[in-house]
Short mmCIF file of C-alpha atoms and ligand atoms in Angstrom, two decimals:
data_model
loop_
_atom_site.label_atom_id
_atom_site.label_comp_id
_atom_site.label_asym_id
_atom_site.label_seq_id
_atom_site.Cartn_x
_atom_site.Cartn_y
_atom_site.Cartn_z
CA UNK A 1 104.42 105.89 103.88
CA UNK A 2 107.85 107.46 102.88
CA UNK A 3 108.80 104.24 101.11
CA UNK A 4 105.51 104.74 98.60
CA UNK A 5 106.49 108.58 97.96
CA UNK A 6 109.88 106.81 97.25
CA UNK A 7 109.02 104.01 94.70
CA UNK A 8 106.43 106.77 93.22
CA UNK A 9 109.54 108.93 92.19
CA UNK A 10 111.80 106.09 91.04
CA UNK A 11 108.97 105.07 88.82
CA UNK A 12 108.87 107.10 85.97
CA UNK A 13 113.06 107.15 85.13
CA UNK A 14 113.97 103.35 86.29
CA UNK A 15 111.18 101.31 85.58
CA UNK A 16 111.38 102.00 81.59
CA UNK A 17 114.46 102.70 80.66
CA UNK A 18 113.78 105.88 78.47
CA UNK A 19 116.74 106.81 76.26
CA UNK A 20 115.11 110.02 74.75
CA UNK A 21 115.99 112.82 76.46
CA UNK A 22 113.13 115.08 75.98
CA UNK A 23 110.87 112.22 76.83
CA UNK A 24 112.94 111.48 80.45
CA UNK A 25 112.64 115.91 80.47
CA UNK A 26 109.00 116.04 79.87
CA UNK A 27 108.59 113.05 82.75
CA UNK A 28 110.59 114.34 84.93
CA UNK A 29 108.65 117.71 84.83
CA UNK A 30 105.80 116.00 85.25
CA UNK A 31 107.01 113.96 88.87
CA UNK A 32 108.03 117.13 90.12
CA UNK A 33 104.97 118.46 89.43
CA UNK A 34 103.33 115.68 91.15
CA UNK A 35 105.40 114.86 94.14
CA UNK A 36 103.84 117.73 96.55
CA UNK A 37 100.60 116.52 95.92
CA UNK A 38 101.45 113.09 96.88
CA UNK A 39 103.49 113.99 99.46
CA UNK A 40 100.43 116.29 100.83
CA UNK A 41 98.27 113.13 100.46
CA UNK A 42 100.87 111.23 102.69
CA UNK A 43 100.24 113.87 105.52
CA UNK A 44 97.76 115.45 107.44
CA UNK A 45 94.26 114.00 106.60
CA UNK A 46 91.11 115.15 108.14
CA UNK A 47 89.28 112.37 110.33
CA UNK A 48 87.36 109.76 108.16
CA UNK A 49 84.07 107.97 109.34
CA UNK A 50 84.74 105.51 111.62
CA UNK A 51 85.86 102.02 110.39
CA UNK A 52 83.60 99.05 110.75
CA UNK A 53 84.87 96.08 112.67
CA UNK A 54 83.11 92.95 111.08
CA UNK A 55 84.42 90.80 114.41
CA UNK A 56 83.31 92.99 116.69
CA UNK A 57 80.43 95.25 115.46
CA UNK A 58 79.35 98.72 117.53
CA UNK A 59 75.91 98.56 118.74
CA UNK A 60 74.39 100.93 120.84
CA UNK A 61 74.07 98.19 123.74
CA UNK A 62 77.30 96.91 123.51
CA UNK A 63 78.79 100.28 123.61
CA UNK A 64 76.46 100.96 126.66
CA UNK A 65 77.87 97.69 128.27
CA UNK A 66 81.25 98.47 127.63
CA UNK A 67 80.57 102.42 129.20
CA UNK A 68 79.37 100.84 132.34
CA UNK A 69 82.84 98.24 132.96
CA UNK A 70 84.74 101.40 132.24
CA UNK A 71 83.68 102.56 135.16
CA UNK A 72 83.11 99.28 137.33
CA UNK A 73 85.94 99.36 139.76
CA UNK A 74 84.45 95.36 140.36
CA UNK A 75 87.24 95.26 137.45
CA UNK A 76 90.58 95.15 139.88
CA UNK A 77 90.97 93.14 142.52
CA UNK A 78 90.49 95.30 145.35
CA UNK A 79 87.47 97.46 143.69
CA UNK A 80 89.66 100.62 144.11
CA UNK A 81 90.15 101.30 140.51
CA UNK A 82 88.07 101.47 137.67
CA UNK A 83 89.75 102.13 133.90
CA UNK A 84 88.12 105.79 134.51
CA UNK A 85 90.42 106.17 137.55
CA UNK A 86 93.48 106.35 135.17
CA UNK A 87 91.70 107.43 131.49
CA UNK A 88 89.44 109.85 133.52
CA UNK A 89 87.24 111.55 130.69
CA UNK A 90 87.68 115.09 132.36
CA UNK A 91 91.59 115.10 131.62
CA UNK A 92 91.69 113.97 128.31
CA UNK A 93 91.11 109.78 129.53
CA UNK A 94 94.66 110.09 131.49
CA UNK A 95 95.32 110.94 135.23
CA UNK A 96 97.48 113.94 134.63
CA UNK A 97 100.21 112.40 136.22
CA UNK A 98 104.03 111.92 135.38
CA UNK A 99 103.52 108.44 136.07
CA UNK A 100 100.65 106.37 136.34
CA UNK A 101 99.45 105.27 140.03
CA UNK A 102 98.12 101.52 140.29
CA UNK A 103 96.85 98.87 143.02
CA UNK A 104 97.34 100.13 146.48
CA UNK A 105 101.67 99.40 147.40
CA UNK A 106 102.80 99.27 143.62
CA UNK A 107 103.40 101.81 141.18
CA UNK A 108 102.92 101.44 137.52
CA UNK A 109 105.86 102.57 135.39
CA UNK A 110 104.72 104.68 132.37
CA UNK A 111 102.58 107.47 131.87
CA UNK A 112 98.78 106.91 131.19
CA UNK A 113 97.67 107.15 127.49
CA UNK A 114 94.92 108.90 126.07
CA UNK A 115 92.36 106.69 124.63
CA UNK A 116 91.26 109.36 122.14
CA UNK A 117 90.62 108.31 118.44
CA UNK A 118 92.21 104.74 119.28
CA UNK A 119 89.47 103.29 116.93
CA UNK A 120 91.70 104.51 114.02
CA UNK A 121 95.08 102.74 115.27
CA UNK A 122 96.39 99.48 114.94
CA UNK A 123 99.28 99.40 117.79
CA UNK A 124 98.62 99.86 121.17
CA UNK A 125 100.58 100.27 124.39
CA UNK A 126 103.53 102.66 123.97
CA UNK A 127 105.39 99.69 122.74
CA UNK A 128 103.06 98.48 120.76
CA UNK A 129 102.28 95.24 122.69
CA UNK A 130 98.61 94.85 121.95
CA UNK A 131 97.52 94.79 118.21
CA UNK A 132 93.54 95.02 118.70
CA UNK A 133 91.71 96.64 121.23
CA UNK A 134 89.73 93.55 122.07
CA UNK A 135 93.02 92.51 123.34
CA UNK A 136 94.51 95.06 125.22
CA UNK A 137 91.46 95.75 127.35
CA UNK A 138 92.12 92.39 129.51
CA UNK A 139 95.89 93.57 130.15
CA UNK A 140 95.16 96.21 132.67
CA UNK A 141 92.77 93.96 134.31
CA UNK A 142 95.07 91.30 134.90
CA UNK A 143 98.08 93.24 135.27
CA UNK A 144 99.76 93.27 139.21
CA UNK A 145 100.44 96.86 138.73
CA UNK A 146 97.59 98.09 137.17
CA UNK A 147 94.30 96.55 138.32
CA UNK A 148 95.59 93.28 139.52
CA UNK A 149 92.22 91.24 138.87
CA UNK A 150 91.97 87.16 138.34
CA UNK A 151 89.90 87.19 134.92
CA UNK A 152 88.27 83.67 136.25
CA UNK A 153 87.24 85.51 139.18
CA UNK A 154 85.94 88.50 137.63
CA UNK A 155 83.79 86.06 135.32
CA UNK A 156 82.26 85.24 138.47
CA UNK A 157 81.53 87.85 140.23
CA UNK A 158 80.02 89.67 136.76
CA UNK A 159 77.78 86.34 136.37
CA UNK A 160 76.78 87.69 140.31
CA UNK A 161 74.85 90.62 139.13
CA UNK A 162 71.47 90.23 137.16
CA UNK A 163 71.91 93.58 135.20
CA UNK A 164 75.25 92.22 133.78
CA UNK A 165 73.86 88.86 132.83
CA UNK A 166 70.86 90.17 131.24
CA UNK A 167 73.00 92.76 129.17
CA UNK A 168 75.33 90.06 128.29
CA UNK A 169 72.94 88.09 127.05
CA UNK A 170 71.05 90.89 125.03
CA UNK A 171 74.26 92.21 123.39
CA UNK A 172 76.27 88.61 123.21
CA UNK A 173 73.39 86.13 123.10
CA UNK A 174 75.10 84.33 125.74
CA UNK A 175 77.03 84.28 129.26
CA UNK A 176 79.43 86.46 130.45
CA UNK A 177 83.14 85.68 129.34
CA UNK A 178 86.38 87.37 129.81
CA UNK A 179 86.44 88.19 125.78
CA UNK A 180 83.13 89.36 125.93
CA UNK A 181 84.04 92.45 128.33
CA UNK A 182 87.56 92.81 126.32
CA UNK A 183 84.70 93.16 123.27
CA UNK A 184 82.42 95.49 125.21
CA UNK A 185 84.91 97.62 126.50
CA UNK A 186 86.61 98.13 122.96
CA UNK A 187 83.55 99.09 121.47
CA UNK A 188 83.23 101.70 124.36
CA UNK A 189 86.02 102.87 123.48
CA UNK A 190 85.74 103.20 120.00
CA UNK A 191 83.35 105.93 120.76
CA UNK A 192 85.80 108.44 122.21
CA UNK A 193 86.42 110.33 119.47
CA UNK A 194 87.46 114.17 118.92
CA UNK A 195 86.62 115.44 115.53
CA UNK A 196 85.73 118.87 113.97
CA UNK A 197 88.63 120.07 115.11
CA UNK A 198 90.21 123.54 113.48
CA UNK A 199 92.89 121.60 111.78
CA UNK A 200 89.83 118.54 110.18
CA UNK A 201 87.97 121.99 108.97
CA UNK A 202 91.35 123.57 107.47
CA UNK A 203 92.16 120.73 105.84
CA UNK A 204 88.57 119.78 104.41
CA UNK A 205 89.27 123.43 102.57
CA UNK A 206 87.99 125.76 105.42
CA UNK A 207 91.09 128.04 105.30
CA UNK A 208 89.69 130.84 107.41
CA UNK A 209 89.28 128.54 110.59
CA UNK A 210 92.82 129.22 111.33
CA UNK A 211 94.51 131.99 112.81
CA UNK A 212 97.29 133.61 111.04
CA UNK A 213 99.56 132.59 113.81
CA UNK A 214 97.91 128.73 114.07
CA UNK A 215 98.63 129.08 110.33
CA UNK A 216 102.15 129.93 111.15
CA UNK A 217 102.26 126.80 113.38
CA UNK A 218 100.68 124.72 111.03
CA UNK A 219 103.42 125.40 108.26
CA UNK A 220 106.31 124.63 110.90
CA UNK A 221 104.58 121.62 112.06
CA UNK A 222 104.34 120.41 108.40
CA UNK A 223 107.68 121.99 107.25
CA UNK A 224 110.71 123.39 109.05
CA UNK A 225 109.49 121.25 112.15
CA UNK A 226 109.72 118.03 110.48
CA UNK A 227 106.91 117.00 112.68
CA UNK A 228 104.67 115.60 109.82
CA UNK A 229 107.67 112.68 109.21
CA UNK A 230 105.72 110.56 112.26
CA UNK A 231 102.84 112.38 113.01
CA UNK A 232 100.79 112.14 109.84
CA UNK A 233 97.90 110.52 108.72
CA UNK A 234 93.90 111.75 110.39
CA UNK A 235 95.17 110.97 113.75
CA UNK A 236 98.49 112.55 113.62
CA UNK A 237 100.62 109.05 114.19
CA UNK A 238 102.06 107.00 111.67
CA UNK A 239 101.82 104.26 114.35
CA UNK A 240 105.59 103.36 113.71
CA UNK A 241 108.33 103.39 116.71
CA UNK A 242 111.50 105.90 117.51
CA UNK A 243 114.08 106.14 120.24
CA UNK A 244 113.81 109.84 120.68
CA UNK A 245 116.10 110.11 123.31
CA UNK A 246 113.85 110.86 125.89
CA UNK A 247 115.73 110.83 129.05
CA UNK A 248 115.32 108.60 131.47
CA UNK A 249 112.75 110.10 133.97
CA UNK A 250 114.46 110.06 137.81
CA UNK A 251 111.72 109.76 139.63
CA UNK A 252 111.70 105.85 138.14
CA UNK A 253 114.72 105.15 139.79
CA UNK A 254 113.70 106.73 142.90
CA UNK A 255 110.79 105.13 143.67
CA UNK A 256 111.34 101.15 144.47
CA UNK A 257 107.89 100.58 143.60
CA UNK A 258 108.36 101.79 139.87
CA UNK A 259 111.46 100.07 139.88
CA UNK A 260 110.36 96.91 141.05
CA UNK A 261 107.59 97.51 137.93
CA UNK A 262 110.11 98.18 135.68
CA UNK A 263 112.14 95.04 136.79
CA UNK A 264 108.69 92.76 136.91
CA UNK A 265 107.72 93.69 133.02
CA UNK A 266 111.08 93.00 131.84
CA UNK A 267 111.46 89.62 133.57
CA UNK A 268 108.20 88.40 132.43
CA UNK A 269 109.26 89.66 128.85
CA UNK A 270 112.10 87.20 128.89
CA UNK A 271 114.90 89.82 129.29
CA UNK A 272 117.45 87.96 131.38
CA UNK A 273 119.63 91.16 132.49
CA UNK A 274 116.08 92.60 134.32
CA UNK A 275 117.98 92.97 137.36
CA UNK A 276 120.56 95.23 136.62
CA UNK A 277 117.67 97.28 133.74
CA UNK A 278 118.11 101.14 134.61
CA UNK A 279 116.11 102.08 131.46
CA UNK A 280 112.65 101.42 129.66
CA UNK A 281 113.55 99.62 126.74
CA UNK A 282 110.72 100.34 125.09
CA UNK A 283 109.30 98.19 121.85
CA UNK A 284 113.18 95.93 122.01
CA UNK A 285 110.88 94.02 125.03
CA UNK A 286 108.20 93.27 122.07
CA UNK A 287 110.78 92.60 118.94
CA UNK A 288 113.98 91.76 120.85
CA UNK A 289 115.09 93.38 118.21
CA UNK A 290 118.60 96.01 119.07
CA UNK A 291 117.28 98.67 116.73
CA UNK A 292 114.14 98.60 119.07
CA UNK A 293 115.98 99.57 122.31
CA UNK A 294 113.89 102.68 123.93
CA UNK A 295 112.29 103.18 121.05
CA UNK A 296 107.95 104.06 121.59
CA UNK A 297 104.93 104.42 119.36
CA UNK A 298 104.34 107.69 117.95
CA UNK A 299 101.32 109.00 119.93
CA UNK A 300 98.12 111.20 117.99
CA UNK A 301 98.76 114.43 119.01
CA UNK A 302 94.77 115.28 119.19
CA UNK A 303 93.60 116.89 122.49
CA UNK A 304 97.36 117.07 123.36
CA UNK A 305 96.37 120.42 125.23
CA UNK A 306 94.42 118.23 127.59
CA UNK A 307 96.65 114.88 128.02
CA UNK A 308 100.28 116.10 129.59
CA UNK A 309 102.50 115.24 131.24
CA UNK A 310 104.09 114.52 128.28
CA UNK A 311 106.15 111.23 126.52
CA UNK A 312 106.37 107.46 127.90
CA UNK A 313 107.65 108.33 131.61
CA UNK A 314 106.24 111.99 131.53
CA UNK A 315 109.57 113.20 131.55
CA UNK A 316 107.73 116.87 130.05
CA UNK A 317 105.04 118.70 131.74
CA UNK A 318 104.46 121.01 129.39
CA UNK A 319 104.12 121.64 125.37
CA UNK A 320 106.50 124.05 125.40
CA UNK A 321 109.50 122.01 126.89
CA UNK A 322 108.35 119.29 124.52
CA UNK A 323 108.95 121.73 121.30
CA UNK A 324 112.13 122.49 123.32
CA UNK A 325 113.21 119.10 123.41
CA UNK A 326 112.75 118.82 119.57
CA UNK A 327 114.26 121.90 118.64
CA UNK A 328 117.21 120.75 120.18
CA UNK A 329 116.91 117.56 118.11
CA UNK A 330 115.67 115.30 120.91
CA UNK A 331 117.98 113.55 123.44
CA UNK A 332 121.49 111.63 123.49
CA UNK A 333 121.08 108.17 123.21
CA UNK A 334 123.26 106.13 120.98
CA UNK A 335 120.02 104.52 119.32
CA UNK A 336 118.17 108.01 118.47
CA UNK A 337 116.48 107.95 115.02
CA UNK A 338 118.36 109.79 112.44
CA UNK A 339 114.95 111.84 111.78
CA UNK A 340 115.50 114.61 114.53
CA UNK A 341 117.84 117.52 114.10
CA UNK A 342 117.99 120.70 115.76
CA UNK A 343 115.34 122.68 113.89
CA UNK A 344 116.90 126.33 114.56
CA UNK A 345 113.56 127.96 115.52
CA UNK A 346 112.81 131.02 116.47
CA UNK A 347 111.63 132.25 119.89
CA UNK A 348 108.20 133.38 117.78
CA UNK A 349 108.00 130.01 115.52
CA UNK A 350 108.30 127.79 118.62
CA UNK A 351 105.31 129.81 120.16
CA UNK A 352 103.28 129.56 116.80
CA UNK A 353 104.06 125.87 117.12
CA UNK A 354 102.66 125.63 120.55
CA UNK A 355 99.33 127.67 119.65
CA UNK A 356 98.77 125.24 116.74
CA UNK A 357 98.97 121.83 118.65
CA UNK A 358 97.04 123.44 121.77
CA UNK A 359 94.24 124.96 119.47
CA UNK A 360 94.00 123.30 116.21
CA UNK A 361 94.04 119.82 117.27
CA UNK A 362 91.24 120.34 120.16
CA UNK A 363 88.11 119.52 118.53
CA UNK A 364 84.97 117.93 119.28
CA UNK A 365 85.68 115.70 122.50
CA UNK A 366 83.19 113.22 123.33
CA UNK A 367 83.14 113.00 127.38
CA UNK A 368 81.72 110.46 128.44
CA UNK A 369 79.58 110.55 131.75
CA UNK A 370 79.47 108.10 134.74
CA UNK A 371 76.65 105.60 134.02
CA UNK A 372 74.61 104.02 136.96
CA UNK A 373 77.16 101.12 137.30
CA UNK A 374 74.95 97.81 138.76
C1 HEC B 401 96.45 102.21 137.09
C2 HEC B 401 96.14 103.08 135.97
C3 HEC B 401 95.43 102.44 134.80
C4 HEC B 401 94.26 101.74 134.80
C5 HEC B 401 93.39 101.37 136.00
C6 HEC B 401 93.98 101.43 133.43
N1 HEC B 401 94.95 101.94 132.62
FE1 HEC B 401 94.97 101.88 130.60
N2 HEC B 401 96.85 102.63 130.60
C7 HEC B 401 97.55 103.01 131.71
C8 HEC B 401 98.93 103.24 131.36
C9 HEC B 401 100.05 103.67 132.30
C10 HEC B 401 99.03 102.99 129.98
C11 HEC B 401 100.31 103.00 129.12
C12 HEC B 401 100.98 101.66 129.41
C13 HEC B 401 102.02 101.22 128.43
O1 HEC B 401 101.99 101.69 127.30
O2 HEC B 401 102.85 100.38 128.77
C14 HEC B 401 97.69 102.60 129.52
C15 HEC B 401 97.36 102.31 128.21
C16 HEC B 401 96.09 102.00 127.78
C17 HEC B 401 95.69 101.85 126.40
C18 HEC B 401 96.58 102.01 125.17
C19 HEC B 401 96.35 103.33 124.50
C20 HEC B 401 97.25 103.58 123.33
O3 HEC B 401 97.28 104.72 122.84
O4 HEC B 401 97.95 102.68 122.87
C21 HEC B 401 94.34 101.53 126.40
C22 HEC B 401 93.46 101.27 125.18
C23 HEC B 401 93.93 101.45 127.78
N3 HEC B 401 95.01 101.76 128.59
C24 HEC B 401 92.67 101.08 128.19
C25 HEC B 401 92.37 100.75 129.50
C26 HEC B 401 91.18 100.03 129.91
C27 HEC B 401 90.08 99.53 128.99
C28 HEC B 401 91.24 99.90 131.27
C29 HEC B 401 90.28 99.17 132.18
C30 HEC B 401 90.08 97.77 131.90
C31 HEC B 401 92.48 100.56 131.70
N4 HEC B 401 93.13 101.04 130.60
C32 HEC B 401 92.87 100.69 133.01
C33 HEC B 401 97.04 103.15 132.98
C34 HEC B 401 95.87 102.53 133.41
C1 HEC B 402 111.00 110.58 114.45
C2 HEC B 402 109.57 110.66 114.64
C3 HEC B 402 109.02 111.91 115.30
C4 HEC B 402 109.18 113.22 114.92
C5 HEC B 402 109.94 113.76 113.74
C6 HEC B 402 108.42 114.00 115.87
N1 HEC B 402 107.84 113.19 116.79
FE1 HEC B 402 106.69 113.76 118.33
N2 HEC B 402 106.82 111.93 119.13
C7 HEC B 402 107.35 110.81 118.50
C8 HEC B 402 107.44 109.71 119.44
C9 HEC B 402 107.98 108.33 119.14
C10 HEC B 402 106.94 110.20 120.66
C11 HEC B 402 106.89 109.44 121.99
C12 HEC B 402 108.32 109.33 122.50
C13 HEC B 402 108.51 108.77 123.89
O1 HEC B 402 107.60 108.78 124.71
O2 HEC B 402 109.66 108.34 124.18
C14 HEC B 402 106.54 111.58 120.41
C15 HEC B 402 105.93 112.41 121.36
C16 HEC B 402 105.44 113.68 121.09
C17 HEC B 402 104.63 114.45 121.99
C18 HEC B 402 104.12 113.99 123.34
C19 HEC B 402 102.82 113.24 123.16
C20 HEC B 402 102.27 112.58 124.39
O3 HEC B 402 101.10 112.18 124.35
O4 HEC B 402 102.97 112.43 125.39
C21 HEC B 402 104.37 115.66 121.38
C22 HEC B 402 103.55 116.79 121.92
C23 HEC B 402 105.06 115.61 120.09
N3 HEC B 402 105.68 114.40 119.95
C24 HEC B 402 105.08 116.66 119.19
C25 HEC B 402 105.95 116.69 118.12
C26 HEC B 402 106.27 117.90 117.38
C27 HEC B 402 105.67 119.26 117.65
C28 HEC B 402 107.21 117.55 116.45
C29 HEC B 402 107.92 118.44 115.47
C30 HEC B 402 108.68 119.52 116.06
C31 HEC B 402 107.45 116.12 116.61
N4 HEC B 402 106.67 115.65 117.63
C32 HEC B 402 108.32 115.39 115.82
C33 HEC B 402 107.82 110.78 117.20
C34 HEC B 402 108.19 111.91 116.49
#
C-alpha cells in the first residue's frame, strides 16, 4: 500500500520531465494537495459487503453444515475437542488463554486466533501458512497437537451418520470428502463477522458516534501512534508480516509439552537446527527467508476487547501493556522492523488509545449458537 502512495508522488515530477518551473510549482501544489486524501484512502476503511467466492459459494445450507462440524468434536481423534473448544464464540472465537491447549498430553504452541472477519483476509495462521480458508480448516484436524484426527478416518465415520450424508449430498450433490468439510467449514466461517462498529459509522461520515476521548484515540492510532502503517485497510491488517520483538514467552520453554510442539513444527518444516530452536521463528518456517525470522501476520484488531491474551505466544494479557510495549517501540531483537519507535505518549494519550481499540472497534458480533450436532 505504501509503495502506491509512493509511485503516486514520484509521478507528477519524474515521469515527464517538466523544465518549466511554474508548471513543476503548480504540480507540485497540486500532489500536496492530494497526498492526504490518498493517503486517507490507504487507511482505515469501513467494512465492505462481503466478497463472493465463485469456488466456493455461501449458501444457507452449506453454512448450516459447516456450523454443525464447528462444533462436532467427531472432528479430533479422541472426540474431546471440537474447533468451538478453542474459537469458542463467547470469547471472541479464542480460549482466552496465553497459549492454546490441544489433544489430551500435548500442548499447542501459539495463542488461539480470532476467526472474526477472516472472510476479508488472504493469509492465515500467524505465519501465514494457509492462503484460503478451504485450506486451513483441514490443518487443525490433522494436526498432533491440535485435534490429531486421520482425515481418511473422519471420512468414514461422517459417511456413518445419515444426517451428514443427506446434508452432504443436498449442499455438495455428492458424498462426503475431506474438501467438502474444509468447504463447509469455511463458509461457516465466513459468517462471523463484526460490523457496525463505532469506528465503520465514523468513518462512513457519522462523526458524532465517537467520544471526544475515542476521538482522541482515534487520531493517535492514525497519527502519532503510527498504528495505521500495518493495521489499515476495513479489517485493520494489511495482512503483511513484522518481527516486533515480542519476547519470547517463558512459559514455552517451561513446559516440555510446548517445547516438544515447538520442536515437532519446526522439524516437519525442514529446519534442520529444530533441536537446539529456543524461539518461534515465525513466517522464516514458511519463506526460509532470514528477513522472515520471528516475524507474524499483522492481526485485525476488531473485537480486540474480547480476544486477549494478546500477540503470537500471548506474551500480553492486557491492552494496556500491549500500547506499553509499542510506546516503547516494541522489543530487542536484531530483526525488528524499522517501523516501531518509541512514540513518547502521554499517560492520557495511551489511555485514549486504549478506549478507542476497546470501544470503537467492538461492533456488531455475530455469535454463533451450538446447533443440534447429529
Ligand atoms: C486446540 C485448540 C484449537 C482447535 C481445536 C482449533 N484451533 Fe484454530 N487455531 C488455534 C491456534 C493456536 C491458532 C493459531 C495457530 C498458528 O497461527 O500457528 C489457530 C488458528 C486458526 C485460524 C487462523 C485464523 C487467522 O487469523 O489466521 C483459523 C481459520 C482456525 N484456527 C480455524 C479452526 C477450525 C475450522 C478448527 C476446527 C476444524 C480449529 N481452528 C480448531 C487453536 C485451535
Ligand atoms: C510494523 C507493523 C505494526 C505497527 C506499526 C503496529 N502493529 Fe500492532 N501488531 C503487528 C503485528 C505483526 C502484531 C503481531 C505480533 C506478534 O504476535 O508477534 C501486532 C499485534 C497487535 C496487537 C495484538 C493483537 C492480537 O490479536 O493479539 C494489538 C492490540 C496491536 N498490535 C495494536 C497496535 C497499536 C495500538 C499500534 C500503534 C501504537 C500498533 N499495533 C502498531 C504489527 C504492527
Amino acid at each position: 500500500m505504501t509503495e502506491s502512495i509512493d509511485q503516486k508522488n514520484e509521478r507528477p515530477g519524474s515521469a515527464h520531465g517538466f523544465s518549466a518551473g511554474w508548471s513543476f510549482c503548480a504540480l507540485f501544489m497540486a500532489a500536496l494537495l492530494f497526498i492526504p486524501f490518498i493517503a486517507m484512502a490507504e487507511e482505515l476503511a469501513p467494512l465492505p459487503p462481503l466478497p463472493v467466492f465463485p469456488e466456493n459459494p455461501q449458501t444457507p445450507e452449506k453454512v448450516e453444515l459447516g456450523r454443525k462440524l464447528f462444533f462436532d468434536r467427531r472432528l479430533s481423534g479422541d472426540g474431546t475437542m471440537a474447533c468451538a473448544t478453542c474459537h469458542n464464540p463467547e470469547t471472541g472465537y479464542t480460549d482466552g488463554l496465553a497459549i492454546s491447549l490441544s489433544y489430551p498430553t500435548t500442548r499447542n504452541w501459539r495463542n488461539a486466533s480470532a476467526i472474526v472477519n477472516l472472510a476479508y483476509n488472504d493469509a492465515f495462521f500467524w505465519d501465514g501458512r494457509a492462503s484460503s480458508m478451504e485450506e486451513q480448516a483441514l490443518f487443525p484436524v490433522m494436526s498432533a497437537f491440535e485435534m490429531n484426527q486421520n482425515l481418511d478416518f473422519l471420512e468414514e465415520e461422517l459417511k456413518e451418520v445419515p444426517e451428514y450424508i443427506e446434508a452432504f449430498q443436498k449442499v455438495f450433490g455428492g458424498e462426503i470428502t475431506r474438501e467438502r468439510v474444509g468447504m463447509a467449514l469455511a463458509a461457516f466461517q465466513r459468517t462471523i463477522i463484526s460490523k457496525d462498529s463505532p469506528l465503520d459509522r465514523y468513518l462512513a461520515g457519522q462523526k458524532e458516534v465517537l467520544t471526544p476521548v475515542q476521538v482522541e484515540g482515534y487520531e493517535i492510532f492514525t497519527g502519532k501512534g503510527n498504528c495505521t502503517a500495518c493495521h489499515n485497510g476495513p479489517n485493520l491488517t494489511n495482512n503483511k508480516f513484522y518481527n516486533l520483538g515480542v519476547p519470547e514467552n517463558p512459559d514455552v520453554e517451561a513446559d516440555q509439552r510446548v517445547a516438544a510442539t515447538r520442536r515437532f513444527t519446526a522439524k516437519v518444516s525442514g529446519y534442520s537446527a529444530y533441536r537446539t530452536l529456543t524461539e518461534d521463528p515465525g513466517r522464516y518456517l514458511v519463506t526460509k527467508d532470514r528477513k522472515d525470522w520471528k516475524a507474524f501476520k499483522t492481526p485485525s484488531l476488531r473485537e480486540i476487547a474480547r480476544t486477549g491474551p494478546y500477540m503470537h505466544n500471548g506474551m500480553f494479557n492486557s491492552l494496556e501493556d500491549v500500547i506499553e510495549f509499542f510506546n516503547r517501540g516494541g522489543g530487542d531483537d536484531p530483526n525488528k522492523t524499522p517501523l516501531l519507535k518509541p512514540l513518547g505518549l502521554s499517560d492520557d494519550e495511551k489511555l485514549a488509545l486504549e478506549v478507542f481499540l476497546k470501544e470503537a472497534l467492538a461492533g456488531d458480533l455475530v455469535i454463533a449458537t451450538m446447533p443440534e450436532v447429529p
